[in-house]
Short mmCIF file of C-alpha atoms in Angstrom, two decimals:
data_model
loop_
_atom_site.label_atom_id
_atom_site.label_comp_id
_atom_site.label_asym_id
_atom_site.label_seq_id
_atom_site.Cartn_x
_atom_site.Cartn_y
_atom_site.Cartn_z
CA GLN A 1 0.14 0.10 0.20
CA LEU A 2 1.59 3.48 -0.87
CA GLN A 3 1.89 5.77 1.81
CA LEU A 4 2.48 9.57 1.39
CA GLN A 5 3.80 11.88 3.67
CA GLU A 6 4.09 15.75 3.49
CA SER A 7 6.84 17.91 5.33
CA GLY A 8 7.97 21.42 5.53
CA PRO A 9 7.43 24.32 7.36
CA GLY A 10 3.99 25.19 9.11
CA LEU A 11 4.50 29.15 8.81
CA VAL A 12 5.36 31.02 6.38
CA LYS A 13 5.75 35.14 5.93
CA PRO A 14 3.95 36.94 3.41
CA SER A 15 5.63 37.63 -0.02
CA GLU A 16 7.82 34.51 0.95
CA THR A 17 8.05 31.10 -0.65
CA LEU A 18 6.22 28.22 0.57
CA SER A 19 8.36 24.77 0.08
CA LEU A 20 6.66 21.31 0.77
CA THR A 21 8.04 17.98 0.32
CA CYS A 22 6.20 14.60 -0.14
CA THR A 23 7.78 11.61 0.47
CA VAL A 24 6.77 8.36 -1.12
CA SER A 25 6.89 4.86 0.50
CA GLY A 26 5.63 1.44 -0.35
CA GLY A 27 6.03 2.21 -3.99
CA SER A 28 7.87 4.03 -6.53
CA ILE A 29 7.71 7.15 -7.68
CA SER A 30 9.10 6.32 -11.08
CA SER A 31 5.80 4.15 -11.71
CA THR A 32 4.43 4.56 -15.04
CA SER A 33 0.85 4.31 -13.98
CA SER A 34 0.84 7.31 -11.53
CA TYR A 35 1.20 10.97 -11.46
CA TRP A 36 1.77 12.89 -8.42
CA GLY A 37 0.03 16.00 -7.18
CA TRP A 38 -0.86 18.71 -4.84
CA ILE A 39 -4.30 19.59 -3.53
CA ARG A 40 -4.84 22.29 -0.97
CA GLN A 41 -7.89 22.88 1.38
CA PRO A 42 -8.22 26.33 3.08
CA PRO A 43 -9.75 26.17 6.50
CA GLY A 44 -13.48 25.43 6.62
CA GLU A 45 -13.24 25.66 2.40
CA TRP A 46 -13.19 23.30 -0.36
CA LEU A 47 -10.44 21.44 -2.26
CA GLU A 48 -8.46 23.45 -5.00
CA TRP A 49 -6.17 21.53 -7.24
CA ILE A 50 -2.73 23.02 -7.12
CA GLY A 51 -0.63 20.81 -9.93
CA ASN A 52 0.70 17.41 -10.95
CA ILE A 53 4.03 16.02 -12.27
CA TYR A 54 5.08 12.69 -13.78
CA TYR A 55 8.08 11.23 -12.87
CA SER A 56 9.65 12.21 -16.14
CA GLY A 57 9.09 15.66 -14.92
CA SER A 58 6.44 16.73 -17.00
CA THR A 59 3.96 19.35 -15.16
CA TYR A 60 0.20 20.31 -15.13
CA TYR A 61 -0.61 23.58 -13.31
CA ASN A 62 -3.83 25.08 -12.22
CA PRO A 63 -3.96 28.02 -14.24
CA SER A 64 -4.83 30.36 -11.50
CA LEU A 65 -1.65 29.45 -9.68
CA GLU A 66 0.65 28.70 -12.43
CA SER A 67 2.60 32.03 -12.21
CA ARG A 68 3.72 31.18 -8.71
CA VAL A 69 3.82 27.43 -8.69
CA THR A 70 6.85 24.82 -9.24
CA ILE A 71 6.53 21.41 -8.80
CA SER A 72 9.37 19.02 -9.09
CA VAL A 73 10.23 15.37 -8.57
CA ASP A 74 13.38 13.69 -7.27
CA THR A 75 13.31 10.06 -8.35
CA SER A 76 16.53 9.17 -6.20
CA LYS A 77 14.88 10.05 -3.38
CA ASN A 78 11.25 9.16 -4.04
CA GLN A 79 10.20 12.66 -3.35
CA PHE A 80 8.30 15.28 -4.86
CA SER A 81 8.12 18.73 -3.93
CA LEU A 82 5.97 22.00 -4.24
CA LYS A 83 7.16 25.72 -4.20
CA LEU A 84 4.67 28.63 -4.04
CA SER A 85 6.12 31.82 -4.20
CA SER A 86 4.49 35.25 -3.20
CA VAL A 87 2.43 33.81 -0.75
CA THR A 88 -0.32 35.85 0.95
CA ALA A 89 -2.84 35.37 3.69
CA ALA A 90 -5.13 33.13 1.20
CA ASP A 91 -2.55 30.78 0.69
CA THR A 92 -3.13 29.64 4.23
CA ALA A 93 -4.61 26.12 3.90
CA VAL A 94 -4.09 22.18 4.29
CA TYR A 95 -1.89 21.29 2.00
CA TYR A 96 -1.89 17.53 0.36
CA CYS A 97 -0.03 15.45 -1.77
CA ALA A 98 -1.38 12.67 -3.24
CA SER A 99 -1.19 9.97 -6.23
CA THR A 100 -3.13 9.44 -8.97
CA ILE A 101 -5.18 6.25 -10.63
CA GLY A 102 -6.14 5.65 -14.27
CA GLY A 103 -4.36 8.88 -15.51
CA TYR A 104 -3.93 12.06 -13.78
CA THR A 105 -7.28 13.27 -12.95
CA ALA A 106 -8.18 10.96 -9.92
CA PHE A 107 -6.41 10.76 -6.51
CA GLU A 108 -6.29 7.52 -5.01
CA TRP A 109 -3.75 7.70 -2.26
CA TRP A 110 -3.54 10.71 -0.19
CA GLY A 111 -0.68 12.18 2.43
CA GLN A 112 -2.50 13.18 5.92
CA GLY A 113 -1.94 16.70 4.89
CA THR A 114 0.24 19.50 6.57
CA LEU A 115 -1.61 23.14 7.76
CA VAL A 116 0.39 25.98 6.31
CA THR A 117 -0.15 29.39 7.77
CA VAL A 118 0.89 32.15 6.32
CA SER A 119 1.63 34.98 8.69
CA SER A 120 4.03 37.51 9.85
CA GLN B 1 -16.62 30.23 -5.39
CA SER B 2 -15.85 26.74 -6.24
CA ALA B 3 -16.25 25.65 -10.07
CA LEU B 4 -18.48 22.95 -9.94
CA THR B 5 -21.63 23.40 -8.10
CA GLN B 6 -22.86 21.16 -5.29
CA PRO B 7 -25.67 21.29 -2.87
CA PRO B 8 -24.45 22.23 0.58
CA SER B 9 -26.10 19.60 2.42
CA ALA B 10 -28.04 16.41 2.14
CA SER B 11 -29.62 13.71 4.49
CA GLY B 12 -31.22 10.19 4.56
CA SER B 13 -32.07 7.72 7.18
CA PRO B 14 -30.16 4.61 7.58
CA GLY B 15 -30.93 2.24 4.76
CA GLN B 16 -32.33 4.78 2.40
CA SER B 17 -30.46 6.12 -0.66
CA VAL B 18 -29.48 9.41 -1.12
CA THR B 19 -27.82 11.30 -4.23
CA ILE B 20 -25.66 14.18 -4.59
CA SER B 21 -25.58 16.14 -7.72
CA CYS B 22 -22.22 18.25 -9.38
CA THR B 23 -23.28 20.51 -11.75
CA GLY B 24 -20.71 22.10 -14.49
CA THR B 25 -20.60 23.04 -18.01
CA SER B 26 -19.78 21.22 -21.12
CA SER B 27 -16.27 22.56 -20.92
CA ASP B 28 -15.75 20.40 -17.95
CA VAL B 29 -18.69 17.71 -16.55
CA GLY B 30 -19.98 17.63 -19.51
CA GLY B 31 -17.19 17.35 -22.00
CA TYR B 32 -15.43 14.57 -20.49
CA SER B 33 -15.63 11.14 -18.54
CA TYR B 34 -13.19 12.16 -15.76
CA VAL B 35 -15.57 13.04 -12.88
CA SER B 36 -14.55 11.89 -9.62
CA TRP B 37 -15.96 11.70 -6.10
CA TYR B 38 -14.19 11.97 -2.66
CA GLN B 39 -15.21 11.26 0.74
CA GLN B 40 -13.75 13.23 3.72
CA HIS B 41 -14.37 13.09 7.14
CA PRO B 42 -13.57 15.81 9.81
CA GLY B 43 -9.81 16.48 10.11
CA LYS B 44 -8.94 13.74 8.00
CA ALA B 45 -7.66 13.39 3.94
CA PRO B 46 -10.03 12.98 1.18
CA LYS B 47 -10.95 9.18 0.37
CA LEU B 48 -11.20 8.47 -3.48
CA MET B 49 -14.86 6.92 -3.81
CA ILE B 50 -15.56 7.03 -7.79
CA TYR B 51 -13.35 7.76 -10.69
CA GLU B 52 -14.00 8.31 -14.30
CA VAL B 53 -17.85 8.77 -13.75
CA ILE B 54 -18.46 5.18 -12.74
CA LYS B 55 -15.28 3.22 -11.91
CA ARG B 56 -14.94 2.24 -8.06
CA PRO B 57 -11.48 1.95 -6.54
CA SER B 58 -10.55 -0.88 -4.92
CA GLY B 59 -12.01 -1.32 -1.42
CA VAL B 60 -14.83 1.03 -1.78
CA PRO B 61 -18.58 -0.68 -1.32
CA ASP B 62 -20.82 -0.94 -4.27
CA ARG B 63 -23.23 0.99 -2.30
CA PHE B 64 -21.53 4.05 -4.00
CA SER B 65 -22.10 4.44 -7.45
CA GLY B 66 -21.87 7.24 -9.84
CA SER B 67 -23.23 8.26 -13.12
CA LYS B 68 -23.50 11.54 -15.44
CA SER B 69 -26.11 13.08 -17.82
CA GLY B 70 -25.14 16.34 -19.57
CA ASN B 71 -23.50 18.66 -17.50
CA THR B 72 -24.48 17.28 -14.21
CA ALA B 73 -22.76 14.09 -12.38
CA SER B 74 -24.26 12.25 -9.69
CA LEU B 75 -23.11 10.16 -6.51
CA THR B 76 -25.51 7.43 -4.94
CA VAL B 77 -25.18 6.13 -1.86
CA SER B 78 -27.27 3.28 -1.29
CA GLY B 79 -28.15 1.44 1.96
CA LEU B 80 -26.99 4.46 4.16
CA GLN B 81 -24.83 3.80 7.22
CA ALA B 82 -23.58 5.86 10.02
CA GLU B 83 -20.17 6.02 8.63
CA ASP B 84 -21.31 7.50 5.54
CA GLU B 85 -21.77 10.72 7.14
CA ALA B 86 -19.15 13.16 5.56
CA ASP B 87 -18.26 15.70 3.39
CA TYR B 88 -18.33 14.87 -0.49
CA TYR B 89 -16.24 16.68 -2.97
CA CYS B 90 -16.58 15.95 -6.99
CA CYS B 91 -13.71 16.73 -9.47
CA SER B 92 -13.52 17.31 -13.27
CA PHE B 93 -11.06 17.54 -15.78
CA ALA B 94 -11.75 20.74 -17.54
CA GLY B 95 -9.49 20.62 -20.46
CA SER B 96 -5.97 22.61 -20.66
CA ASN B 97 -4.79 20.19 -18.35
CA ASN B 98 -7.00 21.90 -15.40
CA LEU B 99 -9.24 20.05 -12.43
CA LEU B 100 -11.92 21.26 -11.04
CA PHE B 101 -13.37 20.52 -7.53
CA GLY B 102 -16.88 21.42 -6.47
CA GLY B 103 -17.67 23.36 -3.40
CA GLY B 104 -18.45 19.97 -1.41
CA THR B 105 -21.80 18.46 0.09
CA LYS B 106 -22.03 17.77 3.81
CA LEU B 107 -24.23 14.30 3.98
CA THR B 108 -25.98 13.80 7.27
CA VAL B 109 -27.48 10.20 8.21
CA LEU B 110 -30.31 11.05 10.29
#
C-alpha cells in the first residue's frame, strides 16, 4: 500500500515562498501508472487542485496558480516537491500530496495533509 | 466560489438512498468522462470513492455509485450507514490540463 507524507514549515511569512516535500513509500515514484499531485484546502473551505507531475518531470498546473507554482520530482529520493511563491494569507491551507489512478485526474492515495499558515 | 456546483447539504435515514449532484458546464463535467468523487471525514484526508464517472477503486463498497447526464454528475449512496456521514466533493477534468473541484456537500445520516 502506497504511503505519502508531507513535510515542511508550518508557518510562512507573506511574500515569501512556501516549500513542501512529499515522501513516497511502499512504491516507486517512477511508476508509469501514476501522476503525483498537490491539492490544498483552506480552513473550512473546499479542495483546490494545485498541480501534478509525472516521474519524467512533465508538469500540469492550475491556471490560476501557474505563475507562482513549481512542482519538481526527485526519483532518487522517491520524493516530489511544491514551491509556491509570493504567498499571502489567502494561501493559508492544509496542503495534501497525492497519487493518481487511471491517468492524472483522480487521486487514490493521499498524505495526511499539513497545515501551512501565512502570517508575519 | 468553487467551479463546480454541489448542494451544500443532503440527508437520509439509515438504509435509504441519497444522491448528490455536481453541476458544471460542457467544458468540464459535460465534456469529459473524468469525474471523480471524494469522501472526507472531519480532520481527515479525502478518500477516493468514484473515478472516471462510474469506476470504484478497490475496497470501496458497491453501495457507492456514480453517473453522469449532460453537464451534471451524480453520486448515489445506497443503504445509508452511519459511517457514510461526511463531506463529499466532486472533481472534473476541465481541459487544458485543469482539474476543478466542487464546493462540497455535507451528508447527514439522520
